[in-house]
C-alpha cells in the first residue's frame, strides 16, 4: 500500500485588513519551507488566491468572523491544498464580469487561475455555520526527500499550528453555482 505523504499547517488571524499581508507572508514561508519554489506558478497563484479569499472575508464576512482560519497542505509533493475558513454562512460568488468595475472581479481571477493551472475550487459548509473555501493546485517541490516541517513564522506575528486534521463535510462546487 502506498501511503500518502502530507504536510499540514494551520494559522488563525484576526479578520482585519492589516492581517492579510502577514497571512500571505506566512503562506509563502510555509510553502518555501516545504521546498516549493517561490517563483513557481503554483506559489504565485496560491499567494494571490490567499490574498483574495482573505480580503473577501475581511470585507464581507468580518461581522460573523473574529478569526479567519487558513489550512495549507502539501500532498505527496505534487498538490498544494489551501482552505480559508470564516463563520459567515453565505458562499462567495464571482462578480458579474464588468471589466470596468474597480471591485468584484477577484473571484473571477481566482477561478481563471485555478482553471489555467488545472486546479480545483470547492466550498464546504462547516459545523459552526460558516464555510471553508478549498483550493487545490498541482505543484512540484525542489527536494521532496528532506522537507522542512514548516518555517518559524514567529517574526510574521501569525501563529502557525502544526498538524491540523481536515475532515470535509459537505462540498459545494463553487464553480457550478
Short mmCIF file of C-alpha atoms in Angstrom, two decimals:
data_model
loop_
_atom_site.label_atom_id
_atom_site.label_comp_id
_atom_site.label_asym_id
_atom_site.label_seq_id
_atom_site.Cartn_x
_atom_site.Cartn_y
_atom_site.Cartn_z
CA UNK A 1 0.00 0.00 0.00
CA UNK A 2 1.34 3.43 -0.96
CA UNK A 3 0.84 5.86 1.93
CA UNK A 4 0.23 9.48 1.03
CA UNK A 5 2.78 11.95 2.42
CA UNK A 6 1.10 15.06 3.72
CA UNK A 7 2.50 18.14 5.42
CA UNK A 8 -0.08 20.36 7.10
CA UNK A 9 0.00 23.82 8.68
CA UNK A 10 -2.77 25.92 10.10
CA UNK A 11 -2.91 29.57 11.10
CA UNK A 12 -5.57 31.83 12.52
CA UNK A 13 -5.63 35.58 12.05
CA UNK A 14 -8.00 38.31 13.18
CA UNK A 15 -10.42 39.30 10.39
CA UNK A 16 -8.76 42.69 9.88
CA UNK A 17 -7.21 44.21 6.72
CA UNK A 18 -3.73 44.66 8.19
CA UNK A 19 -3.53 40.90 8.85
CA UNK A 20 -3.89 39.90 5.17
CA UNK A 21 -0.24 40.66 4.19
CA UNK A 22 1.02 38.84 7.30
CA UNK A 23 -1.02 35.75 6.43
CA UNK A 24 0.11 35.92 2.80
CA UNK A 25 3.74 36.00 4.01
CA UNK A 26 3.13 33.04 6.34
CA UNK A 27 1.66 31.08 3.41
CA UNK A 28 4.73 31.82 1.29
CA UNK A 29 7.13 30.98 4.14
CA UNK A 30 5.37 27.66 4.74
CA UNK A 31 5.46 26.65 1.07
CA UNK A 32 9.12 27.61 0.76
CA UNK A 33 9.88 25.62 3.91
CA UNK A 34 8.32 22.61 2.21
CA UNK A 35 10.56 23.09 -0.83
CA UNK A 36 8.01 24.58 -3.22
CA UNK A 37 9.91 27.18 -5.28
CA UNK A 38 8.74 30.74 -4.58
CA UNK A 39 8.85 31.57 -8.30
CA UNK A 40 6.62 28.65 -9.33
CA UNK A 41 3.21 29.28 -10.88
CA UNK A 42 1.53 27.35 -8.06
CA UNK A 43 3.06 29.51 -5.31
CA UNK A 44 2.34 32.76 -7.12
CA UNK A 45 -1.24 31.60 -7.67
CA UNK A 46 -1.69 30.50 -4.04
CA UNK A 47 -0.38 33.87 -2.81
CA UNK A 48 -2.87 35.73 -4.99
CA UNK A 49 -5.72 33.38 -4.10
CA UNK A 50 -4.94 33.61 -0.37
CA UNK A 51 -4.91 37.37 -0.63
CA UNK A 52 -8.22 37.44 -2.47
CA UNK A 53 -10.01 34.96 -0.19
CA UNK A 54 -8.71 36.61 2.99
CA UNK A 55 -9.63 40.07 1.71
CA UNK A 56 -13.13 38.80 0.89
CA UNK A 57 -13.51 37.54 4.45
CA UNK A 58 -12.39 40.92 5.82
CA UNK A 59 -14.76 42.82 3.51
CA UNK A 60 -17.79 40.57 3.52
CA UNK A 61 -17.70 38.19 6.49
CA UNK A 62 -15.93 40.04 9.31
CA UNK A 63 -19.22 40.70 11.12
CA UNK A 64 -19.65 36.93 11.52
CA UNK A 65 -15.96 36.10 11.91
CA UNK A 66 -13.47 37.23 14.52
CA UNK A 67 -10.76 34.81 13.36
CA UNK A 68 -10.02 33.55 9.86
CA UNK A 69 -8.56 30.07 9.60
CA UNK A 70 -6.10 29.10 6.89
CA UNK A 71 -5.00 25.49 6.36
CA UNK A 72 -2.17 24.58 3.99
CA UNK A 73 -1.37 21.04 2.92
CA UNK A 74 1.30 19.65 0.66
CA UNK A 75 0.15 16.26 -0.58
CA UNK A 76 2.79 13.83 -1.87
CA UNK A 77 4.86 16.80 -3.05
CA UNK A 78 2.58 17.23 -6.05
CA UNK A 79 -0.52 19.10 -4.78
CA UNK A 80 -0.96 22.21 -2.68
CA UNK A 81 -4.27 22.38 -0.88
CA UNK A 82 -5.35 25.56 0.89
CA UNK A 83 -8.52 26.18 2.87
CA UNK A 84 -9.76 29.56 4.08
CA UNK A 85 -12.45 29.34 6.78
CA UNK A 86 -14.83 32.01 8.05
CA UNK A 87 -18.00 31.98 10.11
CA UNK A 88 -20.31 33.58 7.53
CA UNK A 89 -22.93 31.21 6.08
CA UNK A 90 -23.05 32.61 2.52
CA UNK A 91 -20.83 31.12 -0.17
CA UNK A 92 -18.67 33.52 -2.15
CA UNK A 93 -19.82 34.17 -5.69
CA UNK A 94 -17.89 35.70 -8.58
CA UNK A 95 -18.99 39.17 -9.71
CA UNK A 96 -20.90 39.89 -12.91
CA UNK A 97 -17.82 40.26 -15.11
CA UNK A 98 -17.89 44.02 -15.66
CA UNK A 99 -14.35 44.75 -16.86
CA UNK A 100 -14.70 48.43 -15.91
CA UNK A 101 -15.58 47.69 -12.27
CA UNK A 102 -12.97 48.59 -9.65
CA UNK A 103 -14.17 45.82 -7.28
CA UNK A 104 -15.82 42.45 -7.59
CA UNK A 105 -13.55 40.66 -10.06
CA UNK A 106 -11.29 38.89 -7.59
CA UNK A 107 -13.15 35.59 -7.56
CA UNK A 108 -13.24 35.61 -11.36
CA UNK A 109 -9.46 35.93 -11.32
CA UNK A 110 -9.23 33.13 -8.75
CA UNK A 111 -11.38 30.83 -10.88
CA UNK A 112 -9.40 31.67 -14.03
CA UNK A 113 -6.08 30.92 -12.29
CA UNK A 114 -7.34 27.66 -10.90
CA UNK A 115 -8.68 26.60 -14.30
CA UNK A 116 -5.46 27.60 -16.07
CA UNK A 117 -3.34 25.59 -13.63
CA UNK A 118 -5.67 22.55 -13.72
CA UNK A 119 -6.73 23.02 -10.12
CA UNK A 120 -9.97 22.68 -8.20
CA UNK A 121 -12.00 25.04 -6.02
CA UNK A 122 -14.68 23.80 -3.63
CA UNK A 123 -16.65 25.26 -0.78
CA UNK A 124 -17.72 23.20 2.21
CA UNK A 125 -20.19 24.13 4.89
CA UNK A 126 -18.85 23.64 8.40
CA UNK A 127 -20.45 22.70 11.70
CA UNK A 128 -20.08 26.26 13.03
CA UNK A 129 -22.48 27.58 10.36
CA UNK A 130 -19.65 29.01 8.26
CA UNK A 131 -17.73 27.63 5.34
CA UNK A 132 -14.26 26.79 4.10
CA UNK A 133 -13.20 27.59 0.56
CA UNK A 134 -10.71 24.94 -0.61
CA UNK A 135 -8.29 25.39 -3.48
CA UNK A 136 -6.15 22.56 -4.81
CA UNK A 137 -3.32 23.17 -7.30
CA UNK A 138 -0.68 20.90 -8.76
CA UNK A 139 2.91 21.79 -7.82
CA UNK A 140 6.44 20.46 -7.65
CA UNK A 141 8.81 20.61 -4.72
CA UNK A 142 12.55 21.17 -5.13
CA UNK A 143 13.63 18.46 -2.69
CA UNK A 144 10.82 16.15 -1.61
CA UNK A 145 13.17 13.87 0.32
CA UNK A 146 14.12 16.23 3.14
CA UNK A 147 11.22 18.63 3.54
CA UNK A 148 11.15 21.09 6.41
CA UNK A 149 8.19 20.53 8.68
CA UNK A 150 7.48 24.23 8.49
CA UNK A 151 9.12 27.59 8.96
CA UNK A 152 9.46 29.56 12.13
CA UNK A 153 6.87 32.25 11.49
CA UNK A 154 7.24 33.98 14.85
CA UNK A 155 8.66 37.01 13.05
CA UNK A 156 5.48 37.32 10.98
CA UNK A 157 3.34 37.56 14.15
CA UNK A 158 0.92 34.98 12.69
CA UNK A 159 0.66 31.87 14.88
CA UNK A 160 1.18 28.63 12.99
CA UNK A 161 -0.26 25.44 14.41
CA UNK A 162 1.11 22.14 13.09
CA UNK A 163 -0.84 19.04 12.12
CA UNK A 164 -4.48 20.05 11.92
CA UNK A 165 -6.63 17.21 10.60
CA UNK A 166 -9.03 18.24 7.87
CA UNK A 167 -12.25 16.29 7.53
CA UNK A 168 -14.57 17.61 4.82
CA UNK A 169 -18.28 17.52 5.47
CA UNK A 170 -20.44 18.82 2.63
CA UNK A 171 -18.75 20.04 -0.55
CA UNK A 172 -20.30 22.55 -2.86
CA UNK A 173 -18.63 23.16 -6.21
CA UNK A 174 -18.47 26.97 -6.29
CA UNK A 175 -17.61 26.95 -9.98
CA UNK A 176 -21.02 25.47 -10.74
CA UNK A 177 -23.06 27.96 -8.67
#
